[in-house]
Amino acid sequence: MTQQLLVGLQMAYWQETLLKLLLGVAAILLLTGGVVYLYLFKFVSFMQSRLGPMEAGPYGSLQLLAEVGKWLQKEDIFTEDADRFVFGLAPAVVLASTFLMFVVIPAGPDAVISDLGTGIYYVLAMSSISVLGILMAGWASANKYALLGGLRAAGQLIAYELPLVLAVLGVVIQAGSLNLQDIVAAQSGGSIFGWTGIGSPYILTQFIAFGIFLIAVQAELTQTPFDMPIAESELVAGYQVEYTGIRFLVYFISEFATAVGFAAVASTLFLGGWALPGSWGLSDATMTVVGPLVIATKAVLLVGVVFWTRFSLPRFREDQLQRLAWKFLIPIALANIVVTGILKVVF
Amino acid sequence: MTAITDRQKLQYIAAQAADARVNVELETEGMTLNIGPQHPATHGTLRIVARLDGEQVIAAEPICGYMHRGYEKLTEVRTYAQVTTLVNRIDWLGSFANEVPFILAAEQLMGVEAPPRAQWIRTLLFEMSRISNLILFLGDMAVQLGAVTPAFFAFRDREYVLDQIERVTGGRFHPNFDRIGGLKDDLPKGWLADTKATMDKVRSFCDEIETLLMGAEIFQARTRGIGVIPHDVAQQYGLSGANARASGIDWDLRRDQPSGMVYSELDWKVITHPDGDSFARFWVRLQEVREAAKIVEQCCDGVPGGPIMAKVPRIIKVPAGEAWVSTENPLGEMGYYVVSKGDLTPFRVKIRSASFNNVAIAPWILRGVYVPDIITILASLYFILGDIDR
Amino acid sequence: MPKPQIPGVLKGLGVTMRTAKETMFPDGMLRPPSPSKGAATVQYPHEADTPADRARGVISLKEENCTSCMLCARECPDWCIYIEAHKTLAPPRREGGKPRQVNALDRFDIDFSLCMYCGICVEVCPFEALFWSPEYEYSEIRIQDLLHDKSRLAQWFETVPDFEALESGSEVKVKKVPR
């Protein structure tokens, strides 16, 4: 991307990386903010017959800035019994896991911060680091409610890692590579029974995996119906209950940024990512500009589905949650892998 | 309506036993968790001290009194009109319903009967307060279970009922409308037709809740078989209202003790459910909203003409005596035992509020359940702190 | 084989999506979206809902009718009405008659920080001097300003609506607000 945008300007590796990082962080925050406004403030309000924030900025568009400002000026409280180091570190761990996830997600032919060969494997590994952060928050808060929330989260997040991974395996088998750019290329260059009109988005063949992936993503984000760790009416924010000010804001941001990240991953794996079908014949230069828009749209749509479910359904109890994961999702995902493998060899 | 199968019951018990074995192996000692008094789930300032083993409750004890306002002492120094005002605020959601048994008891002592028009309108407003109270329950139970949207629908559709109450009484939440001998004012023009139209909205809300919440498999998994109160235990603990009817007890004071209101002239059913679990309590209350809407429509059609107030003196001095009247309030059986010595103020008023007796079952029912189930059970028992503590 | 049912959770999702659509497109999908029309809320303070005529917003005093009988102050459950009056002589009704002794109000305050809006004072007044008005926008920054004195209570009188007509079958005579 740098080679094309800044023609003739050779940058050192560190300069290139810095630029990519800054652009990446800006893109993530912008997308997160947009998603928060669109869904958390507006869409949920419309679902509830009300208008949501309307005062801050035109139609409430600057509400998030106002909220950030509000959170920034709050007092930073440590409870007396809390373990200060771990308590302070926990939000950073969760945030790190979120931002690290975005490193491999491609937004264009060259617009990826680091095109690792182990693409999707890396994403899943990074997203599991957040479990550590949540456990740290739960224990370090010296609060029984936080502890309950943290332990529930640990159980839940670990349980739903497996359906997440297994759902992805079907796509990997079909694409033949862990690398996300390869998966995107396979989808845009593929064909459905010889017709290349829309490429071959894996949602058509891997619809079961798509469903499992979305359910597992809902659980990984601890969103209703899987929000036992933050069960608002029982634990009053669970493991986040002792956090104030910017530390709480970090959890908030990381939750929505992770939602955007997982949605971007899902759109890369199942919906074709940044690419439009190869038969549309758009050049690489065009795709550098159009690609980020395409993946942003797809990700925002999927986040919409996540939020739609979040605000409509009641929550599971943890044992029901676990039962769903272990006895229902994992066997189906395994079956999907077997069938995909067989079909891949046969066809 | 399928009750839970025996297999499901056995599965639940097996799950509990498995948990207990794990807890013994890991030797997790008991943790005492204070739920409340400030907590989103406890409908007010109720404190539940729960001793937990992992996520299971070993023992739970409700501690009430954080909202005690001294009603029974206050009534000793207030005139009957002032007591009517105060008593609105006991069960603040079904506001008109609190006034009715008190006024009926005072009318019994005075030997005065309200004219038929007043009795019909009293019944109408009583049922409207039931609708407004139970709609909030339906939305609130959703929130306790994690679904936030039904609560907004509940508040939105409840507004129409409250608007109608405001048009006739002047107050949305505290009508202060019942008087000894009748009602304070008559209905404004067009009110009956508008109230009938509002009942359509109430019914559409019930349908929405049924689709959105009751039909969701998650809700059913969370509430079926949770907090089962058998028939005999419900009777022993003195449960009343929908809690009792959900355990199969066919007892409704509107049919069995219709004092001073016109239920015997209307066509309606008493709704019971054999299961006694949280789902049953939710279902019974949902159907009760529909029945109440039916009753309101019949009242709107059948209100007779006539005076709204019987002949009572200006300054009311209730003759000496004692009277006990209880009615089927939205929360259960609410009764007033009024002792008068012939003064301007009552000598003693004992308020039997439904939630106080309903919450007594909490220690029994909360043994061995998971922490999330505590919330479900308390939400399904539906008490209001003003009613418990008075 | 039994008919396959749509799972309840999906129907539930349909309900919320339908409500979102009704809020965004209250006039149907062919018109541009207008959520402010479809929402069930009003954007206070830009627009305000008008309360019912009988809504108990604020109490207004018609001083000419008040005889300082103190019934309202006595019956108030909160004792939030403060009345002070003195006796004065009013001109005789007829020529050559004795001057009449009447009460003249010095002070008639209602403390709305205590008032519980029960309406007992308005109800017991035998001389029709107190009236309900549905005005509710009188919040103050200082709590002392919630004590409305005679002149302020008289100012509310303009907002008192006429008593409305009653439903058919009623035998109550509709009173008139003495303007």
mmCIF file with all atom_site columns, C-alpha atoms in Angstrom, chain A residues 115-287:
data_model
loop_
_atom_site.group_PDB
_atom_site.id
_atom_site.type_symbol
_atom_site.label_atom_id
_atom_site.label_alt_id
_atom_site.label_comp_id
_atom_site.label_asym_id
_atom_site.label_entity_id
_atom_site.label_seq_id
_atom_site.pdbx_PDB_ins_code
_atom_site.Cartn_x
_atom_site.Cartn_y
_atom_site.Cartn_z
_atom_site.occupancy
_atom_site.B_iso_or_equiv
_atom_site.pdbx_formal_charge
_atom_site.auth_seq_id
_atom_site.auth_comp_id
_atom_site.auth_asym_id
_atom_site.auth_atom_id
_atom_site.pdbx_PDB_model_num
ATOM 1   C CA . ASP A 1 115 ? 0.573   -10.836 6.570   1.00 0.00 ? 115 ASP A CA 1
ATOM 2   C CA . LEU A 1 116 ? 1.438   -13.812 8.735   1.00 0.00 ? 116 LEU A CA 1
ATOM 3   C CA . GLY A 1 117 ? 1.430   -17.267 7.300   1.00 0.00 ? 117 GLY A CA 1
ATOM 4   C CA . THR A 1 118 ? -0.530  -18.521 10.286  1.00 0.00 ? 118 THR A CA 1
ATOM 5   C CA . GLY A 1 119 ? -3.242  -15.926 9.769   1.00 0.00 ? 119 GLY A CA 1
ATOM 6   C CA . ILE A 1 120 ? -6.381  -17.254 11.335  1.00 0.00 ? 120 ILE A CA 1
ATOM 7   C CA . TYR A 1 121 ? -4.532  -19.349 13.884  1.00 0.00 ? 121 TYR A CA 1
ATOM 8   C CA . TYR A 1 122 ? -2.856  -16.197 15.129  1.00 0.00 ? 122 TYR A CA 1
ATOM 9   C CA . VAL A 1 123 ? -6.202  -14.394 15.435  1.00 0.00 ? 123 VAL A CA 1
ATOM 10  C CA . LEU A 1 124 ? -7.739  -17.144 17.517  1.00 0.00 ? 124 LEU A CA 1
ATOM 11  C CA . ALA A 1 125 ? -4.701  -17.383 19.733  1.00 0.00 ? 125 ALA A CA 1
ATOM 12  C CA . MET A 1 126 ? -4.630  -13.653 20.398  1.00 0.00 ? 126 MET A CA 1
ATOM 13  C CA . SER A 1 127 ? -8.302  -13.483 21.193  1.00 0.00 ? 127 SER A CA 1
ATOM 14  C CA . SER A 1 128 ? -7.889  -16.092 23.907  1.00 0.00 ? 128 SER A CA 1
ATOM 15  C CA . ILE A 1 129 ? -5.500  -13.857 25.805  1.00 0.00 ? 129 ILE A CA 1
ATOM 16  C CA . SER A 1 130 ? -8.475  -11.811 26.955  1.00 0.00 ? 130 SER A CA 1
ATOM 17  C CA . VAL A 1 131 ? -9.465  -14.693 29.236  1.00 0.00 ? 131 VAL A CA 1
ATOM 18  C CA . LEU A 1 132 ? -6.354  -14.011 31.250  1.00 0.00 ? 132 LEU A CA 1
ATOM 19  C CA . GLY A 1 133 ? -7.239  -10.363 31.530  1.00 0.00 ? 133 GLY A CA 1
ATOM 20  C CA . ILE A 1 134 ? -10.735 -11.143 32.735  1.00 0.00 ? 134 ILE A CA 1
ATOM 21  C CA . LEU A 1 135 ? -9.534  -13.617 35.309  1.00 0.00 ? 135 LEU A CA 1
ATOM 22  C CA . MET A 1 136 ? -7.015  -11.107 36.559  1.00 0.00 ? 136 MET A CA 1
ATOM 23  C CA . ALA A 1 137 ? -9.768  -8.518  36.881  1.00 0.00 ? 137 ALA A CA 1
ATOM 24  C CA . GLY A 1 138 ? -12.002 -10.930 38.727  1.00 0.00 ? 138 GLY A CA 1
ATOM 25  C CA . TRP A 1 139 ? -9.455  -11.954 41.330  1.00 0.00 ? 139 TRP A CA 1
ATOM 26  C CA . ALA A 1 140 ? -7.689  -8.659  41.792  1.00 0.00 ? 140 ALA A CA 1
ATOM 27  C CA . SER A 1 141 ? -10.866 -6.725  42.485  1.00 0.00 ? 141 SER A CA 1
ATOM 28  C CA . ALA A 1 142 ? -11.265 -8.241  45.941  1.00 0.00 ? 142 ALA A CA 1
ATOM 29  C CA . ASN A 1 143 ? -14.985 -8.328  45.379  1.00 0.00 ? 143 ASN A CA 1
ATOM 30  C CA . LYS A 1 144 ? -17.146 -11.426 45.503  1.00 0.00 ? 144 LYS A CA 1
ATOM 31  C CA . TYR A 1 145 ? -19.309 -10.298 42.626  1.00 0.00 ? 145 TYR A CA 1
ATOM 32  C CA . ALA A 1 146 ? -16.236 -9.665  40.487  1.00 0.00 ? 146 ALA A CA 1
ATOM 33  C CA . LEU A 1 147 ? -14.882 -13.061 41.428  1.00 0.00 ? 147 LEU A CA 1
ATOM 34  C CA . LEU A 1 148 ? -18.064 -14.808 40.425  1.00 0.00 ? 148 LEU A CA 1
ATOM 35  C CA . GLY A 1 149 ? -18.072 -12.906 37.154  1.00 0.00 ? 149 GLY A CA 1
ATOM 36  C CA . GLY A 1 150 ? -14.444 -13.641 36.425  1.00 0.00 ? 150 GLY A CA 1
ATOM 37  C CA . LEU A 1 151 ? -14.783 -17.365 37.082  1.00 0.00 ? 151 LEU A CA 1
ATOM 38  C CA . ARG A 1 152 ? -17.902 -17.581 34.987  1.00 0.00 ? 152 ARG A CA 1
ATOM 39  C CA . ALA A 1 153 ? -16.119 -15.762 32.211  1.00 0.00 ? 153 ALA A CA 1
ATOM 40  C CA . ALA A 1 154 ? -13.170 -18.080 32.343  1.00 0.00 ? 154 ALA A CA 1
ATOM 41  C CA . GLY A 1 155 ? -15.358 -21.139 32.047  1.00 0.00 ? 155 GLY A CA 1
ATOM 42  C CA . GLN A 1 156 ? -17.452 -19.645 29.319  1.00 0.00 ? 156 GLN A CA 1
ATOM 43  C CA . LEU A 1 157 ? -14.690 -18.218 27.191  1.00 0.00 ? 157 LEU A CA 1
ATOM 44  C CA . ILE A 1 158 ? -12.628 -21.380 27.303  1.00 0.00 ? 158 ILE A CA 1
ATOM 45  C CA . ALA A 1 159 ? -15.664 -23.478 26.480  1.00 0.00 ? 159 ALA A CA 1
ATOM 46  C CA . TYR A 1 160 ? -16.514 -21.392 23.447  1.00 0.00 ? 160 TYR A CA 1
ATOM 47  C CA . GLU A 1 161 ? -12.985 -21.258 22.090  1.00 0.00 ? 161 GLU A CA 1
ATOM 48  C CA . LEU A 1 162 ? -13.460 -24.755 20.799  1.00 0.00 ? 162 LEU A CA 1
ATOM 49  C CA . PRO A 1 163 ? -16.535 -24.193 18.619  1.00 0.00 ? 163 PRO A CA 1
ATOM 50  C CA . LEU A 1 164 ? -14.818 -21.057 17.329  1.00 0.00 ? 164 LEU A CA 1
ATOM 51  C CA . VAL A 1 165 ? -11.727 -22.966 16.278  1.00 0.00 ? 165 VAL A CA 1
ATOM 52  C CA . LEU A 1 166 ? -13.593 -25.935 14.897  1.00 0.00 ? 166 LEU A CA 1
ATOM 53  C CA . ALA A 1 167 ? -15.890 -23.739 12.838  1.00 0.00 ? 167 ALA A CA 1
ATOM 54  C CA . VAL A 1 168 ? -12.903 -22.042 11.310  1.00 0.00 ? 168 VAL A CA 1
ATOM 55  C CA . LEU A 1 169 ? -11.278 -25.362 10.463  1.00 0.00 ? 169 LEU A CA 1
ATOM 56  C CA . GLY A 1 170 ? -13.943 -26.089 7.896   1.00 0.00 ? 170 GLY A CA 1
ATOM 57  C CA . VAL A 1 171 ? -13.067 -22.893 6.057   1.00 0.00 ? 171 VAL A CA 1
ATOM 58  C CA . VAL A 1 172 ? -9.379  -23.626 6.311   1.00 0.00 ? 172 VAL A CA 1
ATOM 59  C CA . ILE A 1 173 ? -9.869  -27.046 4.798   1.00 0.00 ? 173 ILE A CA 1
ATOM 60  C CA . GLN A 1 174 ? -11.850 -25.624 1.970   1.00 0.00 ? 174 GLN A CA 1
ATOM 61  C CA . ALA A 1 175 ? -9.395  -22.822 1.290   1.00 0.00 ? 175 ALA A CA 1
ATOM 62  C CA . GLY A 1 176 ? -6.351  -24.922 1.847   1.00 0.00 ? 176 GLY A CA 1
ATOM 63  C CA . SER A 1 177 ? -4.471  -22.273 3.795   1.00 0.00 ? 177 SER A CA 1
ATOM 64  C CA . LEU A 1 178 ? -4.374  -20.562 7.175   1.00 0.00 ? 178 LEU A CA 1
ATOM 65  C CA . ASN A 1 179 ? -3.327  -17.279 5.634   1.00 0.00 ? 179 ASN A CA 1
ATOM 66  C CA . LEU A 1 180 ? -6.166  -14.787 5.489   1.00 0.00 ? 180 LEU A CA 1
ATOM 67  C CA . GLN A 1 181 ? -5.113  -13.231 2.197   1.00 0.00 ? 181 GLN A CA 1
ATOM 68  C CA . ASP A 1 182 ? -5.123  -16.689 0.649   1.00 0.00 ? 182 ASP A CA 1
ATOM 69  C CA . ILE A 1 183 ? -8.586  -17.353 1.987   1.00 0.00 ? 183 ILE A CA 1
ATOM 70  C CA . VAL A 1 184 ? -9.840  -14.097 0.509   1.00 0.00 ? 184 VAL A CA 1
ATOM 71  C CA . ALA A 1 185 ? -8.231  -14.924 -2.823  1.00 0.00 ? 185 ALA A CA 1
ATOM 72  C CA . ALA A 1 186 ? -9.723  -18.412 -2.780  1.00 0.00 ? 186 ALA A CA 1
ATOM 73  C CA . GLN A 1 187 ? -13.191 -16.985 -2.251  1.00 0.00 ? 187 GLN A CA 1
ATOM 74  C CA . SER A 1 188 ? -12.996 -14.264 -4.846  1.00 0.00 ? 188 SER A CA 1
ATOM 75  C CA . GLY A 1 189 ? -11.348 -16.494 -7.375  1.00 0.00 ? 189 GLY A CA 1
ATOM 76  C CA . GLY A 1 190 ? -13.564 -19.465 -6.774  1.00 0.00 ? 190 GLY A CA 1
ATOM 77  C CA . SER A 1 191 ? -16.740 -20.464 -8.537  1.00 0.00 ? 191 SER A CA 1
ATOM 78  C CA . ILE A 1 192 ? -20.033 -22.056 -7.660  1.00 0.00 ? 192 ILE A CA 1
ATOM 79  C CA . PHE A 1 193 ? -20.492 -25.025 -9.954  1.00 0.00 ? 193 PHE A CA 1
ATOM 80  C CA . GLY A 1 194 ? -18.577 -23.177 -12.633 1.00 0.00 ? 194 GLY A CA 1
ATOM 81  C CA . TRP A 1 195 ? -20.336 -19.803 -12.293 1.00 0.00 ? 195 TRP A CA 1
ATOM 82  C CA . THR A 1 196 ? -17.973 -17.092 -11.201 1.00 0.00 ? 196 THR A CA 1
ATOM 83  C CA . GLY A 1 197 ? -20.502 -14.318 -10.799 1.00 0.00 ? 197 GLY A CA 1
ATOM 84  C CA . ILE A 1 198 ? -20.097 -13.837 -7.088  1.00 0.00 ? 198 ILE A CA 1
ATOM 85  C CA . GLY A 1 199 ? -16.957 -15.866 -6.561  1.00 0.00 ? 199 GLY A CA 1
ATOM 86  C CA . SER A 1 200 ? -17.404 -18.548 -3.951  1.00 0.00 ? 200 SER A CA 1
ATOM 87  C CA . PRO A 1 201 ? -18.137 -17.048 -0.571  1.00 0.00 ? 201 PRO A CA 1
ATOM 88  C CA . TYR A 1 202 ? -17.732 -19.785 1.976   1.00 0.00 ? 202 TYR A CA 1
ATOM 89  C CA . ILE A 1 203 ? -20.972 -18.897 3.680   1.00 0.00 ? 203 ILE A CA 1
ATOM 90  C CA . LEU A 1 204 ? -22.755 -20.908 1.024   1.00 0.00 ? 204 LEU A CA 1
ATOM 91  C CA . THR A 1 205 ? -20.913 -24.118 1.685   1.00 0.00 ? 205 THR A CA 1
ATOM 92  C CA . GLN A 1 206 ? -19.958 -23.536 5.297   1.00 0.00 ? 206 GLN A CA 1
ATOM 93  C CA . PHE A 1 207 ? -23.251 -22.155 6.539   1.00 0.00 ? 207 PHE A CA 1
ATOM 94  C CA . ILE A 1 208 ? -23.205 -24.447 9.550   1.00 0.00 ? 208 ILE A CA 1
ATOM 95  C CA . ALA A 1 209 ? -19.751 -23.237 10.434  1.00 0.00 ? 209 ALA A CA 1
ATOM 96  C CA . PHE A 1 210 ? -20.925 -19.663 9.945   1.00 0.00 ? 210 PHE A CA 1
ATOM 97  C CA . GLY A 1 211 ? -23.770 -20.180 12.376  1.00 0.00 ? 211 GLY A CA 1
ATOM 98  C CA . ILE A 1 212 ? -21.502 -21.792 14.941  1.00 0.00 ? 212 ILE A CA 1
ATOM 99  C CA . PHE A 1 213 ? -18.931 -19.066 14.466  1.00 0.00 ? 213 PHE A CA 1
ATOM 100 C CA . LEU A 1 214 ? -21.469 -16.349 15.106  1.00 0.00 ? 214 LEU A CA 1
ATOM 101 C CA . ILE A 1 215 ? -22.800 -18.064 18.206  1.00 0.00 ? 215 ILE A CA 1
ATOM 102 C CA . ALA A 1 216 ? -19.273 -18.610 19.481  1.00 0.00 ? 216 ALA A CA 1
ATOM 103 C CA . VAL A 1 217 ? -18.416 -14.975 18.755  1.00 0.00 ? 217 VAL A CA 1
ATOM 104 C CA . GLN A 1 218 ? -21.442 -13.873 20.754  1.00 0.00 ? 218 GLN A CA 1
ATOM 105 C CA . ALA A 1 219 ? -20.123 -15.964 23.629  1.00 0.00 ? 219 ALA A CA 1
ATOM 106 C CA . GLU A 1 220 ? -16.554 -14.744 23.253  1.00 0.00 ? 220 GLU A CA 1
ATOM 107 C CA . LEU A 1 221 ? -17.772 -11.174 23.484  1.00 0.00 ? 221 LEU A CA 1
ATOM 108 C CA . THR A 1 222 ? -19.802 -12.063 26.576  1.00 0.00 ? 222 THR A CA 1
ATOM 109 C CA . GLN A 1 223 ? -22.869 -10.595 24.949  1.00 0.00 ? 223 GLN A CA 1
ATOM 110 C CA . THR A 1 224 ? -26.377 -11.703 25.774  1.00 0.00 ? 224 THR A CA 1
ATOM 111 C CA . PRO A 1 225 ? -27.499 -14.457 25.507  1.00 0.00 ? 225 PRO A CA 1
ATOM 112 C CA . PHE A 1 226 ? -24.084 -15.416 26.847  1.00 0.00 ? 226 PHE A CA 1
ATOM 113 C CA . ASP A 1 227 ? -23.443 -12.524 29.183  1.00 0.00 ? 227 ASP A CA 1
ATOM 114 C CA . MET A 1 228 ? -23.353 -14.410 32.445  1.00 0.00 ? 228 MET A CA 1
ATOM 115 C CA . PRO A 1 229 ? -19.978 -12.846 33.326  1.00 0.00 ? 229 PRO A CA 1
ATOM 116 C CA . ILE A 1 230 ? -21.457 -9.383  33.163  1.00 0.00 ? 230 ILE A CA 1
ATOM 117 C CA . ALA A 1 231 ? -24.972 -10.333 34.069  1.00 0.00 ? 231 ALA A CA 1
ATOM 118 C CA . GLU A 1 232 ? -26.222 -6.893  34.740  1.00 0.00 ? 232 GLU A CA 1
ATOM 119 C CA . SER A 1 233 ? -29.157 -7.808  36.851  1.00 0.00 ? 233 SER A CA 1
ATOM 120 C CA . GLU A 1 234 ? -27.234 -10.193 39.049  1.00 0.00 ? 234 GLU A CA 1
ATOM 121 C CA . LEU A 1 235 ? -23.625 -9.274  39.226  1.00 0.00 ? 235 LEU A CA 1
ATOM 122 C CA . VAL A 1 236 ? -23.888 -5.666  38.176  1.00 0.00 ? 236 VAL A CA 1
ATOM 123 C CA . ALA A 1 237 ? -21.076 -5.749  35.635  1.00 0.00 ? 237 ALA A CA 1
ATOM 124 C CA . GLY A 1 238 ? -19.385 -8.825  37.020  1.00 0.00 ? 238 GLY A CA 1
ATOM 125 C CA . TYR A 1 239 ? -15.629 -8.642  36.681  1.00 0.00 ? 239 TYR A CA 1
ATOM 126 C CA . GLN A 1 240 ? -15.777 -4.992  35.655  1.00 0.00 ? 240 GLN A CA 1
ATOM 127 C CA . VAL A 1 241 ? -17.643 -3.860  38.727  1.00 0.00 ? 241 VAL A CA 1
ATOM 128 C CA . GLU A 1 242 ? -14.722 -2.261  40.577  1.00 0.00 ? 242 GLU A CA 1
ATOM 129 C CA . TYR A 1 243 ? -13.352 -0.398  37.607  1.00 0.00 ? 243 TYR A CA 1
ATOM 130 C CA . THR A 1 244 ? -13.951 3.289   37.082  1.00 0.00 ? 244 THR A CA 1
ATOM 131 C CA . GLY A 1 245 ? -12.865 5.971   34.706  1.00 0.00 ? 245 GLY A CA 1
ATOM 132 C CA . ILE A 1 246 ? -10.557 5.158   31.904  1.00 0.00 ? 246 ILE A CA 1
ATOM 133 C CA . ARG A 1 247 ? -10.015 1.566   32.987  1.00 0.00 ? 247 ARG A CA 1
ATOM 134 C CA . PHE A 1 248 ? -13.711 0.871   32.548  1.00 0.00 ? 248 PHE A CA 1
ATOM 135 C CA . LEU A 1 249 ? -13.595 2.698   29.241  1.00 0.00 ? 249 LEU A CA 1
ATOM 136 C CA . VAL A 1 250 ? -10.830 0.341   28.140  1.00 0.00 ? 250 VAL A CA 1
ATOM 137 C CA . TYR A 1 251 ? -13.104 -2.655  28.769  1.00 0.00 ? 251 TYR A CA 1
ATOM 138 C CA . PHE A 1 252 ? -15.876 -0.933  26.902  1.00 0.00 ? 252 PHE A CA 1
ATOM 139 C CA . ILE A 1 253 ? -13.675 -0.127  23.917  1.00 0.00 ? 253 ILE A CA 1
ATOM 140 C CA . SER A 1 254 ? -12.134 -3.566  23.848  1.00 0.00 ? 254 SER A CA 1
ATOM 141 C CA . GLU A 1 255 ? -15.551 -5.207  23.903  1.00 0.00 ? 255 GLU A CA 1
ATOM 142 C CA . PHE A 1 256 ? -16.736 -3.292  20.860  1.00 0.00 ? 256 PHE A CA 1
ATOM 143 C CA . ALA A 1 257 ? -13.419 -3.401  19.078  1.00 0.00 ? 257 ALA A CA 1
ATOM 144 C CA . THR A 1 258 ? -13.356 -7.164  19.548  1.00 0.00 ? 258 THR A CA 1
ATOM 145 C CA . ALA A 1 259 ? -16.850 -7.295  18.109  1.00 0.00 ? 259 ALA A CA 1
ATOM 146 C CA . VAL A 1 260 ? -15.643 -5.397  15.057  1.00 0.00 ? 260 VAL A CA 1
ATOM 147 C CA . GLY A 1 261 ? -12.565 -7.606  14.873  1.00 0.00 ? 261 GLY A CA 1
ATOM 148 C CA . PHE A 1 262 ? -14.462 -10.841 15.006  1.00 0.00 ? 262 PHE A CA 1
ATOM 149 C CA . ALA A 1 263 ? -16.954 -9.514  12.495  1.00 0.00 ? 263 ALA A CA 1
ATOM 150 C CA . ALA A 1 264 ? -14.082 -8.577  10.200  1.00 0.00 ? 264 ALA A CA 1
ATOM 151 C CA . VAL A 1 265 ? -12.635 -12.053 10.636  1.00 0.00 ? 265 VAL A CA 1
ATOM 152 C CA . ALA A 1 266 ? -16.011 -13.622 9.944   1.00 0.00 ? 266 ALA A CA 1
ATOM 153 C CA . SER A 1 267 ? -16.494 -11.549 6.831   1.00 0.00 ? 267 SER A CA 1
ATOM 154 C CA . THR A 1 268 ? -12.998 -12.498 5.695   1.00 0.00 ? 268 THR A CA 1
ATOM 155 C CA . LEU A 1 269 ? -13.605 -16.172 6.287   1.00 0.00 ? 269 LEU A CA 1
ATOM 156 C CA . PHE A 1 270 ? -17.161 -16.482 5.094   1.00 0.00 ? 270 PHE A CA 1
ATOM 157 C CA . LEU A 1 271 ? -18.213 -13.456 3.109   1.00 0.00 ? 271 LEU A CA 1
ATOM 158 C CA . GLY A 1 272 ? -15.188 -12.871 0.918   1.00 0.00 ? 272 GLY A CA 1
ATOM 159 C CA . GLY A 1 273 ? -13.350 -10.234 2.932   1.00 0.00 ? 273 GLY A CA 1
ATOM 160 C CA . TRP A 1 274 ? -12.161 -7.124  1.208   1.00 0.00 ? 274 TRP A CA 1
ATOM 161 C CA . ALA A 1 275 ? -12.381 -8.630  -2.226  1.00 0.00 ? 275 ALA A CA 1
ATOM 162 C CA . LEU A 1 276 ? -15.198 -8.303  -4.640  1.00 0.00 ? 276 LEU A CA 1
ATOM 163 C CA . PRO A 1 277 ? -15.508 -11.368 -6.886  1.00 0.00 ? 277 PRO A CA 1
ATOM 164 C CA . GLY A 1 278 ? -12.523 -11.720 -9.211  1.00 0.00 ? 278 GLY A CA 1
ATOM 165 C CA . SER A 1 279 ? -14.704 -11.767 -12.286 1.00 0.00 ? 279 SER A CA 1
ATOM 166 C CA . TRP A 1 280 ? -15.631 -8.107  -11.678 1.00 0.00 ? 280 TRP A CA 1
ATOM 167 C CA . GLY A 1 281 ? -12.168 -7.307  -12.958 1.00 0.00 ? 281 GLY A CA 1
ATOM 168 C CA . LEU A 1 282 ? -11.250 -4.459  -10.639 1.00 0.00 ? 282 LEU A CA 1
ATOM 169 C CA . SER A 1 283 ? -7.584  -3.578  -10.529 1.00 0.00 ? 283 SER A CA 1
ATOM 170 C CA . ASP A 1 284 ? -5.406  -3.807  -7.500  1.00 0.00 ? 284 ASP A CA 1
ATOM 171 C CA . ALA A 1 285 ? -5.155  -0.057  -7.256  1.00 0.00 ? 285 ALA A CA 1
ATOM 172 C CA . THR A 1 286 ? -8.926  0.324   -7.088  1.00 0.00 ? 286 THR A CA 1
ATOM 173 C CA . MET A 1 287 ? -9.186  -2.391  -4.515  1.00 0.00 ? 287 MET A CA 1
#
